[in-house]
Tab-separated table of C-alpha atoms and ligand atoms in Angstrom:
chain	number	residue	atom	x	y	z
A	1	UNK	CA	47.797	6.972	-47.488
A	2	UNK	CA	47.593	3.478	-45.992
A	3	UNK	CA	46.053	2.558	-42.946
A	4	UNK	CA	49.418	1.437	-41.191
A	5	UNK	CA	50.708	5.848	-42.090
A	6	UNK	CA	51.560	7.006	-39.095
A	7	UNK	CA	50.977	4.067	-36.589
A	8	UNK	CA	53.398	1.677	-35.093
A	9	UNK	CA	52.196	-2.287	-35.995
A	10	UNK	CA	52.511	-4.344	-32.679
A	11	UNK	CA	51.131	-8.149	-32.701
A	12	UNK	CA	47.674	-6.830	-30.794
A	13	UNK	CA	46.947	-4.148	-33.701
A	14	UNK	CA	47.820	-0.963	-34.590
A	15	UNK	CA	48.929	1.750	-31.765
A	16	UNK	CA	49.438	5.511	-31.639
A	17	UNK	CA	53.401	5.928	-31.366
A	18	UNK	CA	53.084	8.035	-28.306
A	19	UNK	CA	52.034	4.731	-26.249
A	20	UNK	CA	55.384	2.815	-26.312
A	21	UNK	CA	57.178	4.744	-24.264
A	22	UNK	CA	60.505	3.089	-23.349
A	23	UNK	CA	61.716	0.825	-26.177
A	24	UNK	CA	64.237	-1.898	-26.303
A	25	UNK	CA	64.749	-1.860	-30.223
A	26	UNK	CA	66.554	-5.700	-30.260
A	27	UNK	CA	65.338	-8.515	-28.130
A	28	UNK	CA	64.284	-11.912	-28.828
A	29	UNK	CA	61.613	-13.872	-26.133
A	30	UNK	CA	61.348	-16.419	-27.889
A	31	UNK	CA	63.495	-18.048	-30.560
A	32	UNK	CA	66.007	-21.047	-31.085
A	33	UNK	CA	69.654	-20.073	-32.059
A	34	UNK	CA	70.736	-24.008	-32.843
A	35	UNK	CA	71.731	-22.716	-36.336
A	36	UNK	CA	74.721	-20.922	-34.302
A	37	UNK	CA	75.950	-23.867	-32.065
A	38	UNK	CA	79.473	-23.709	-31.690
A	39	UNK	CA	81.302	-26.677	-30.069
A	40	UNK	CA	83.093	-26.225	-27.001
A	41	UNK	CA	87.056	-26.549	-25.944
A	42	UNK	CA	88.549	-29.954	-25.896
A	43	UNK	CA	88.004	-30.507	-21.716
A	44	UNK	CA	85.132	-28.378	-21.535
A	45	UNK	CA	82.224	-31.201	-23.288
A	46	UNK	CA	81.395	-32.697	-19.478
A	47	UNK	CA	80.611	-28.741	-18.493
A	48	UNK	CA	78.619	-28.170	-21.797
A	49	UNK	CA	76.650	-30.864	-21.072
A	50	UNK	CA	75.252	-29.667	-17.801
A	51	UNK	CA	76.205	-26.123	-17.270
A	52	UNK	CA	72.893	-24.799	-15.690
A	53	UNK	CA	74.891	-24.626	-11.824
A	54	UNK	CA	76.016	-22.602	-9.757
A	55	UNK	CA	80.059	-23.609	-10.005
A	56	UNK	CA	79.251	-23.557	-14.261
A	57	UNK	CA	77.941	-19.800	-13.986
A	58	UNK	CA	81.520	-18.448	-15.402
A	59	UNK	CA	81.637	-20.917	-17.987
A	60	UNK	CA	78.581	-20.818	-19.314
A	61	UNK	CA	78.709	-16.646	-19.537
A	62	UNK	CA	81.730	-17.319	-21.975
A	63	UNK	CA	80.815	-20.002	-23.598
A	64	UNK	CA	76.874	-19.545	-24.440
A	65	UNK	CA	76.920	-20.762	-27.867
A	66	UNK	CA	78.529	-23.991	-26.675
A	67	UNK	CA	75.429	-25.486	-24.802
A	68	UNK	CA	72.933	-27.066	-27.026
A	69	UNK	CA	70.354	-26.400	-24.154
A	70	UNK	CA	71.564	-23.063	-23.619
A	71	UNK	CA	70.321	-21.772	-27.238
A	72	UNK	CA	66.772	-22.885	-26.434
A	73	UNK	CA	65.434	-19.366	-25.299
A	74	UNK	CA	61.891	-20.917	-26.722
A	75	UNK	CA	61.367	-23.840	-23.939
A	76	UNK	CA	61.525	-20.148	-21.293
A	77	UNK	CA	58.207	-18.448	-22.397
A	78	UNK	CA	57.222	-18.928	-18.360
A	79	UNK	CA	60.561	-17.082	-17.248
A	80	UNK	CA	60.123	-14.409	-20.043
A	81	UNK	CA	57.174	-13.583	-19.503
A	82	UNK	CA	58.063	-12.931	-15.238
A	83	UNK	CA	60.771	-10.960	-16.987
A	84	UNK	CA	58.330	-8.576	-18.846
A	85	UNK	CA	56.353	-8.017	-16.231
A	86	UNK	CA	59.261	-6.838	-14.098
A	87	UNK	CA	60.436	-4.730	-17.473
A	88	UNK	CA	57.191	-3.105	-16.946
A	89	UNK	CA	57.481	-2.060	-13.210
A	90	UNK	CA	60.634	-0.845	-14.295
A	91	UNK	CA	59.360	1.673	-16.792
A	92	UNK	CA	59.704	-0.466	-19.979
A	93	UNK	CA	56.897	0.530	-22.404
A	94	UNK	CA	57.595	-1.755	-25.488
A	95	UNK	CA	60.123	-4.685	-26.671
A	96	UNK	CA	60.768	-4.869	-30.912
A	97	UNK	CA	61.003	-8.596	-30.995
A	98	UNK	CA	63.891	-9.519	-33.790
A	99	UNK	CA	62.989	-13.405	-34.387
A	100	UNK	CA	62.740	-14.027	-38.302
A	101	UNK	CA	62.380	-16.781	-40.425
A	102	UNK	CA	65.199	-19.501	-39.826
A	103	UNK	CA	65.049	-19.301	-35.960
A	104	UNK	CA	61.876	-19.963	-35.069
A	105	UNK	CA	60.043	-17.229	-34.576
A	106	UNK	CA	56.430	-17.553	-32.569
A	107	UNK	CA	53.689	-15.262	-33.436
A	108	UNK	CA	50.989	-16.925	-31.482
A	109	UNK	CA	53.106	-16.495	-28.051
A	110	UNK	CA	54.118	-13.446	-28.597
A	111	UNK	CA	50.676	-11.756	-29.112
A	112	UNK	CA	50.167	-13.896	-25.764
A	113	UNK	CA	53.182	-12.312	-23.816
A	114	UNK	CA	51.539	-9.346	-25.005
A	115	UNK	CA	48.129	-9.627	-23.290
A	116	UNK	CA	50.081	-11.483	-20.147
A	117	UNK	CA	51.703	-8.498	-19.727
A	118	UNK	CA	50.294	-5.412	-20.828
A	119	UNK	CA	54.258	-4.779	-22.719
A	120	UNK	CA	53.957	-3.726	-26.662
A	121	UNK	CA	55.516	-6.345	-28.849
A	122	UNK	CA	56.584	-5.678	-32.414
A	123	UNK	CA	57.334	-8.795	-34.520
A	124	UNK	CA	60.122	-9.048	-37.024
A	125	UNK	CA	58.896	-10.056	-40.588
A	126	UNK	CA	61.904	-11.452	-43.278
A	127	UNK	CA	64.881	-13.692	-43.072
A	128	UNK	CA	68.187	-14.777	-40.950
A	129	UNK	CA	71.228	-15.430	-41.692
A	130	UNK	CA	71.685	-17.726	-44.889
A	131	UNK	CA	72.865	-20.864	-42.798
A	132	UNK	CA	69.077	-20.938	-42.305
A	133	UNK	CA	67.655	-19.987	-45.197
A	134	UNK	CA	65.581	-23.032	-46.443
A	135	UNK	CA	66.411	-24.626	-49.942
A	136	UNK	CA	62.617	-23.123	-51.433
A	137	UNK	CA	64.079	-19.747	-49.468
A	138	UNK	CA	67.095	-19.928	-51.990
A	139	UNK	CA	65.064	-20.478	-55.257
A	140	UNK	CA	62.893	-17.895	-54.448
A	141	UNK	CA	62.844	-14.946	-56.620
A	142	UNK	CA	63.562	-11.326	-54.896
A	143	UNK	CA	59.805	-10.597	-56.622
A	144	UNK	CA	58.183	-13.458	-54.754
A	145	UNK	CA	60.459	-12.731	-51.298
A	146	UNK	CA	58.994	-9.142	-51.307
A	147	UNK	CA	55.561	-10.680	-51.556
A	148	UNK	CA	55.736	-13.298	-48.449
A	149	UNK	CA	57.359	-10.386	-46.490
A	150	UNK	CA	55.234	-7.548	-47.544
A	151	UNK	CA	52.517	-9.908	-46.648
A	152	UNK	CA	53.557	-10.372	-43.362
A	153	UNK	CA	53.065	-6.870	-42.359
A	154	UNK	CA	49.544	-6.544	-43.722
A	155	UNK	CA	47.900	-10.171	-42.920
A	156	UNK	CA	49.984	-12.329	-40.848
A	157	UNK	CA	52.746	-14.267	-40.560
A	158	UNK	CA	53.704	-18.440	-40.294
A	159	UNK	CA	49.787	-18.975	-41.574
A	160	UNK	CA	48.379	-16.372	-38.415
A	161	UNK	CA	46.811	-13.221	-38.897
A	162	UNK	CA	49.028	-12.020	-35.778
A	163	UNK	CA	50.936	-9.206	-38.350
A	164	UNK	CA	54.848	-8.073	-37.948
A	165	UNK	CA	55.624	-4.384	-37.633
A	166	UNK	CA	59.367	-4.533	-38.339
A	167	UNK	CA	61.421	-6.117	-41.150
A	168	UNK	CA	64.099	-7.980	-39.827
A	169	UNK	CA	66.212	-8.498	-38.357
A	170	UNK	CA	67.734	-9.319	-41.153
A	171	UNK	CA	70.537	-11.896	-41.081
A	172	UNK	CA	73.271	-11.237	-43.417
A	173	UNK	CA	77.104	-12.479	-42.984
A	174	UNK	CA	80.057	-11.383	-44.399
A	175	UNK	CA	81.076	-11.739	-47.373
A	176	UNK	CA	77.140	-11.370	-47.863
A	177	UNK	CA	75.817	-14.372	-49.730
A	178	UNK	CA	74.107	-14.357	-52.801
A	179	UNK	CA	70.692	-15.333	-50.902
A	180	UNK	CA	71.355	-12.888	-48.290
A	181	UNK	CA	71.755	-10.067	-51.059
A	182	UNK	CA	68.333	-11.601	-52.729
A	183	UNK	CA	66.844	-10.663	-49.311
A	184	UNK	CA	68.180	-7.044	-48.494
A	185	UNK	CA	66.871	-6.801	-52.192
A	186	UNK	CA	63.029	-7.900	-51.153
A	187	UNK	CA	63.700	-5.935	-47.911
A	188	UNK	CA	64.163	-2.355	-49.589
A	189	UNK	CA	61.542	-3.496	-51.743
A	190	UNK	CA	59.159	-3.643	-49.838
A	191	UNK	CA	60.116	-0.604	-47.620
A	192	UNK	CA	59.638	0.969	-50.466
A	193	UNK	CA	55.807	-0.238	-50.557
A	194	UNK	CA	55.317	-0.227	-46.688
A	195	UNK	CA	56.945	2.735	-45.594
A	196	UNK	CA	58.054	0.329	-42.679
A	197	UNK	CA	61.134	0.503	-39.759
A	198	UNK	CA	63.762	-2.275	-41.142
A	199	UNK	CA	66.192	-3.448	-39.099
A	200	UNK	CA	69.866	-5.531	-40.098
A	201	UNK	CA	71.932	-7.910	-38.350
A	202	UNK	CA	75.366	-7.018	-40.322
A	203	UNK	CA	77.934	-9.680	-40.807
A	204	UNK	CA	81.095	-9.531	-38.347
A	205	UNK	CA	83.742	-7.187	-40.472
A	206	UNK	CA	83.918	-3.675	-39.616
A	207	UNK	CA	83.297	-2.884	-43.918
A	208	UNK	CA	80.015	-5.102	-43.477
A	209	UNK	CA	77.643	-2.317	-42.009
A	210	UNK	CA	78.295	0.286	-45.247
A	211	UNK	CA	77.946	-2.661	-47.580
A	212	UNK	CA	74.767	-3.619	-46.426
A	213	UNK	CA	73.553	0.018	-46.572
A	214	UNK	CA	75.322	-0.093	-50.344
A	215	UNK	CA	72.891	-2.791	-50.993
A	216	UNK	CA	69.818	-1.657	-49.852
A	217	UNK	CA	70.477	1.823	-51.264
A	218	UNK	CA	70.278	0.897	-54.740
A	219	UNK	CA	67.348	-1.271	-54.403
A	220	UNK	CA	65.088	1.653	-53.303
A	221	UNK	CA	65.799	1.123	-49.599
A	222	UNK	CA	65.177	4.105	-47.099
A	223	UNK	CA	68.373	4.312	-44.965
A	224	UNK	CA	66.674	6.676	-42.260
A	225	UNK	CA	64.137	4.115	-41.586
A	226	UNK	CA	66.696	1.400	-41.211
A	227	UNK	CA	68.723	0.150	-38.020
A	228	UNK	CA	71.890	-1.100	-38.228
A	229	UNK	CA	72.655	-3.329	-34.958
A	230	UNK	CA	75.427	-5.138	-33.001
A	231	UNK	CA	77.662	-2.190	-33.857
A	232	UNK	CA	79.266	-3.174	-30.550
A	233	UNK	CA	80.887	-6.018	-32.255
A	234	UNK	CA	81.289	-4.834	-35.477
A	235	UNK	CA	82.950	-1.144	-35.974
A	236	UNK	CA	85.686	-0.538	-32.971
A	237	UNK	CA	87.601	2.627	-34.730
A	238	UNK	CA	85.421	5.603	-33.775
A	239	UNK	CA	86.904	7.331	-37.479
A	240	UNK	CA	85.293	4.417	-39.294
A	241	UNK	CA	82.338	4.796	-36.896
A	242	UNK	CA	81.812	8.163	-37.973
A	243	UNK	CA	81.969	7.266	-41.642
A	244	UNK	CA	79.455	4.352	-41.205
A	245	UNK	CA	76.923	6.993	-39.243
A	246	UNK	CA	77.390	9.764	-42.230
A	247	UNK	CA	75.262	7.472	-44.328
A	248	UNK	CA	72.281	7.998	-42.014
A	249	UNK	CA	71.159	4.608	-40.470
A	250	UNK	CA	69.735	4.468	-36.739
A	251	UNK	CA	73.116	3.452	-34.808
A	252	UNK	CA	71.936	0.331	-32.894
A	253	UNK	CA	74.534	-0.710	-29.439
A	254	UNK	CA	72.377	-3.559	-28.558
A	255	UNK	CA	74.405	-6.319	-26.982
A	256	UNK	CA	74.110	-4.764	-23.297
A	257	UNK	CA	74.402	-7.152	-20.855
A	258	UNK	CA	77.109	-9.541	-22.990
A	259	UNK	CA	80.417	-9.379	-20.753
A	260	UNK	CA	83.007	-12.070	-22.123
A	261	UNK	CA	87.003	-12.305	-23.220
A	262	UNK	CA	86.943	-14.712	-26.075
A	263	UNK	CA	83.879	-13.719	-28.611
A	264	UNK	CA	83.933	-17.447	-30.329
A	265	UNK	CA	82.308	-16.419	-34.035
A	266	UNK	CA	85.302	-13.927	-34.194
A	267	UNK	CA	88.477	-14.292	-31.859
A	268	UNK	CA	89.928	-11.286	-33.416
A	269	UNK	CA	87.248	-9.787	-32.020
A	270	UNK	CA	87.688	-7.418	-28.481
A	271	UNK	CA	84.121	-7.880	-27.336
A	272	UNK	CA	83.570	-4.538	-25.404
A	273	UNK	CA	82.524	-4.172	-21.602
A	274	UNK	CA	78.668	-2.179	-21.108
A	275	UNK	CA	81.243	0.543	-19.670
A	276	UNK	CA	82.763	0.648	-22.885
A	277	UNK	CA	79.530	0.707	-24.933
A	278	UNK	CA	78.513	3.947	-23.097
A	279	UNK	CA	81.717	5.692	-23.590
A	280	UNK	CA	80.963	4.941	-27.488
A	281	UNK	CA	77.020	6.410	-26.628
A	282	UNK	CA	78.785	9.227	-25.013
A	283	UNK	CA	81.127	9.468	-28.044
A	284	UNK	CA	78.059	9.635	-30.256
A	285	UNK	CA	76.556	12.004	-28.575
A	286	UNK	CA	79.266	14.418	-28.423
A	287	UNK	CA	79.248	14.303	-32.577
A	288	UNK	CA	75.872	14.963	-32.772
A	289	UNK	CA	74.357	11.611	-33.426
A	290	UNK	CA	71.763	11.686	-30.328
A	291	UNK	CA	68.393	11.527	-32.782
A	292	UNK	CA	70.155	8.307	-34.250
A	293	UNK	CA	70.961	5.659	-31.306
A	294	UNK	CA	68.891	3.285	-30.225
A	295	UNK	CA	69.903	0.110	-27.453
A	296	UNK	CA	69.193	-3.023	-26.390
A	297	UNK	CA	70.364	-6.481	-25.300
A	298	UNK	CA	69.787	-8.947	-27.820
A	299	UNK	CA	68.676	-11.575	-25.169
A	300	UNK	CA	68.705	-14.844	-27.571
A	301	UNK	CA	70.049	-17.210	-24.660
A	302	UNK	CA	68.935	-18.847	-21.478
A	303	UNK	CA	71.941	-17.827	-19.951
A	304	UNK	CA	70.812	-14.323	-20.113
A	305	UNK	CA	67.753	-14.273	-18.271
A	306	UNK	CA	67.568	-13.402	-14.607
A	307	UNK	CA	65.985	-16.885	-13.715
A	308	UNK	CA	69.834	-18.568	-14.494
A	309	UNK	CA	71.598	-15.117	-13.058
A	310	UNK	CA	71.515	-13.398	-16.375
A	311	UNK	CA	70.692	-9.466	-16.665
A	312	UNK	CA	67.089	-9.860	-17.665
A	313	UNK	CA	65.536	-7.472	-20.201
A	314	UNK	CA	65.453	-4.892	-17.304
A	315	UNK	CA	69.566	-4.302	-17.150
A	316	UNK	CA	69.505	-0.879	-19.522
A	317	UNK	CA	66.640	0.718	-17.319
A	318	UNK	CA	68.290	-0.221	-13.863
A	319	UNK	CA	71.682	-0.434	-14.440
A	320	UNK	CA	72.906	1.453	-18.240
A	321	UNK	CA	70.589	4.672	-18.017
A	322	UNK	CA	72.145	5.559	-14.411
A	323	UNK	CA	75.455	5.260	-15.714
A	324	UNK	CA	74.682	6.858	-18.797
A	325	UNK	CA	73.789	9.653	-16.813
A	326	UNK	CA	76.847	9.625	-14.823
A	327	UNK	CA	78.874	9.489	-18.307
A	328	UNK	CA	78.012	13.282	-19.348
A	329	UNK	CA	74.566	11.963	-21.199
A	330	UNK	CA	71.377	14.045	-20.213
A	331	UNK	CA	68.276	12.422	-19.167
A	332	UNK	CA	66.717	15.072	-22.330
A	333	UNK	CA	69.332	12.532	-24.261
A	334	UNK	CA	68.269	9.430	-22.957
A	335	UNK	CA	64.815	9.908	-23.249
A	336	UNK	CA	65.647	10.353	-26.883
A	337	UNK	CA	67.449	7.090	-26.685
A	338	UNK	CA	64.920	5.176	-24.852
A	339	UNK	CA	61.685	6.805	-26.390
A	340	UNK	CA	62.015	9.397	-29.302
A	341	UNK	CA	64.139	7.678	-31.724
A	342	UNK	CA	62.265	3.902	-31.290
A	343	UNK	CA	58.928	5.854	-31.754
A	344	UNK	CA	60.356	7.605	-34.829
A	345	UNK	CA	61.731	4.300	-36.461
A	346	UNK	CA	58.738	2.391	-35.685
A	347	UNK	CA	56.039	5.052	-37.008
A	348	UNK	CA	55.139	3.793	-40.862
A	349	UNK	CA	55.082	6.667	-43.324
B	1	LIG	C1	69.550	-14.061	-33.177
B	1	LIG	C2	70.356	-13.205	-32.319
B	1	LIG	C3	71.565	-12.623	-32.971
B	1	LIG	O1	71.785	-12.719	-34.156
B	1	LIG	N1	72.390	-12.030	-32.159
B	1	LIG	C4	73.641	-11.522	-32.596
B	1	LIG	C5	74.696	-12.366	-32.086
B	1	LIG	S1	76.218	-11.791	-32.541
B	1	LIG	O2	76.340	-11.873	-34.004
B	1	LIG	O3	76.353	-10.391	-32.141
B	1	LIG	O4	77.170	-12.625	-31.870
């Protein structure tokens, strides 16, 4: 039995699982998404430009991927960490931080955010998306990518000894690419050797979720211990959502917060109100699925923080749970939510 069995890995050490306590399973607090610009409207580049003001508020909740500045959550570690602290008062226990290789991920402030502010961080070990996967990244073997990740977890990661206690999230697209499949390859593989929570950003087709799961299956992967996330943009028939949660993932609605008509990386794409993500918690729950959600926001912009009139990491806790509530959802069921299943996922084997 290893020394990580039956702890949760956070970037000040190992805890015992019953500290958390209320658990956003998908955040980022510091990270840059500049791999994911995506260039405004003809008419709107004046706008983009400056969009931090009052009158641009509208705009820029639309249209956060087309602000350069916007997508630079990393220049906010001040504002984040006034964030966490109000998190705290408002009965947040721990944040799973998702930032992997490819967007910057920052081990050294994050164990600092931690002693700021008293929250539990969990950092994410592995890969994005393969827009950012580094030529080296691409001609590494799935032996060698199960090394630097495995290694991650047990000494450190980005030349620290400040260790991850996650894999992922894991960026894959859809069609997956071959580099991306190399990578859900080294992620079951080392799973396999950790006993560890993974966690999976799926690409944007409602057949990309099982696939993924396909993938990691036959490579040794341990689907129990592994989140699939954004499923509020991703699966939108609740038949096919109920095939996709047969296969036994955690069920991850993490995009809380994110209100907006036109969802530019997929126009087909009805992104859904937070009123709408708790009828399809609700819906869950009613099928039995209540040991297998988990929540968050997936905070990766500047927009989205309560210092430019954003929701802040606090939303779910002051505004979802109430509503949840109100929805048919016991607070027996939300606790599960909020507490039992993170603690669960987190807890190495
Ligand atoms: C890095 C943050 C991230 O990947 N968020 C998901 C964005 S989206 O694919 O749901 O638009």
């Amino acid at each position: 039995m290893s020394k990580l069995s039956g702890k949760v890995q956070t970037v000040l050490g190992l805890v015992d699982p019953d500290q958390l306590g209320r658990t956003m399973t998908h955040e980022h607090l510091t990270m840059s998404f500049e791999c994911c610009y995506f260039p405004p409207s003809p008419g709107d580049e004046a706008v983009a430009e400056n969009p931090f003001q009052m009158q641009h508020m509208y705009w820029l909740r639309q249209n956060q991927y087309s602000c350069h500045e916007n997508l630079l959550l990393h220049q906010e570690v001040g504002a984040v960490r006034e964030e966490l602290l109000a998190y705290r008062k408002a009965g947040g226990g721990a944040i799973v931080e998702n930032t992997t290789t490819g967007i910057e991920r920052d081990m050294p402030t994050l164990k600092q955010l931690a002693k700021d502010t008293g929250v539990h961080i969990i950092a994410g070990a592995g890969y994005y998306v393969d827009c950012t996967h580094s030529e080296t990244t691409r001609k590494t073997s799935v032996e060698k990518l199960t090394d630097i990740i495995i290694s991650e977890v047990l000494h450190g990661a980005d030349g620290t000894d400040i260790r991850c206690g996650v894999i992922g999230e894991i960026g894959t697209g859809w069609p997956i690419t071959d580099s991306e499949k190399k990578v859900l390859k080294a992620t079951a593989h080392a799973q396999a050797q950790l006993g560890c929570p993974v966690i999976i950003h799926p690409g944007r087709d409602p057949a990309a979720p099982a696939e993924v799961v396909r993938i990691l299956q036959e490579a040794g992967g341990d689907i129990r211990k592994t989140v699939m996330s954004h499923l509020d943009r991703t699966i939108f028939d609740n038949g096919e959502l109920l095939e996709f949660a047969k296969l036994g993932s955690y069920l991850e609605y993490d995009l809380f917060g994110v209100e907006m008509l036109n969802y530019s990386y997929n126009l087909s794409v009805d992104m859904p109100s937070d009123s709408q993500r708790v009828q399809a918690l609700a819906f869950l729950v009613k099928e039995g699925y209540e040991d297998r959600i988990v929540i968050a926001h997936d905070i990766h912009t500047k927009n989205r923080l309560t210092k430019f009139g954003g929701h802040g990491y606090s939303h779910i806790l002051k505004n979802i749970v109430p509503k949840m509530l109100r929805r048919g959802i016991s607070q027996h069921q939300v606790d599960k939510i909020l507490i039992d299943n993170p603690k669960e996922w987190l807890t190495f084997k």
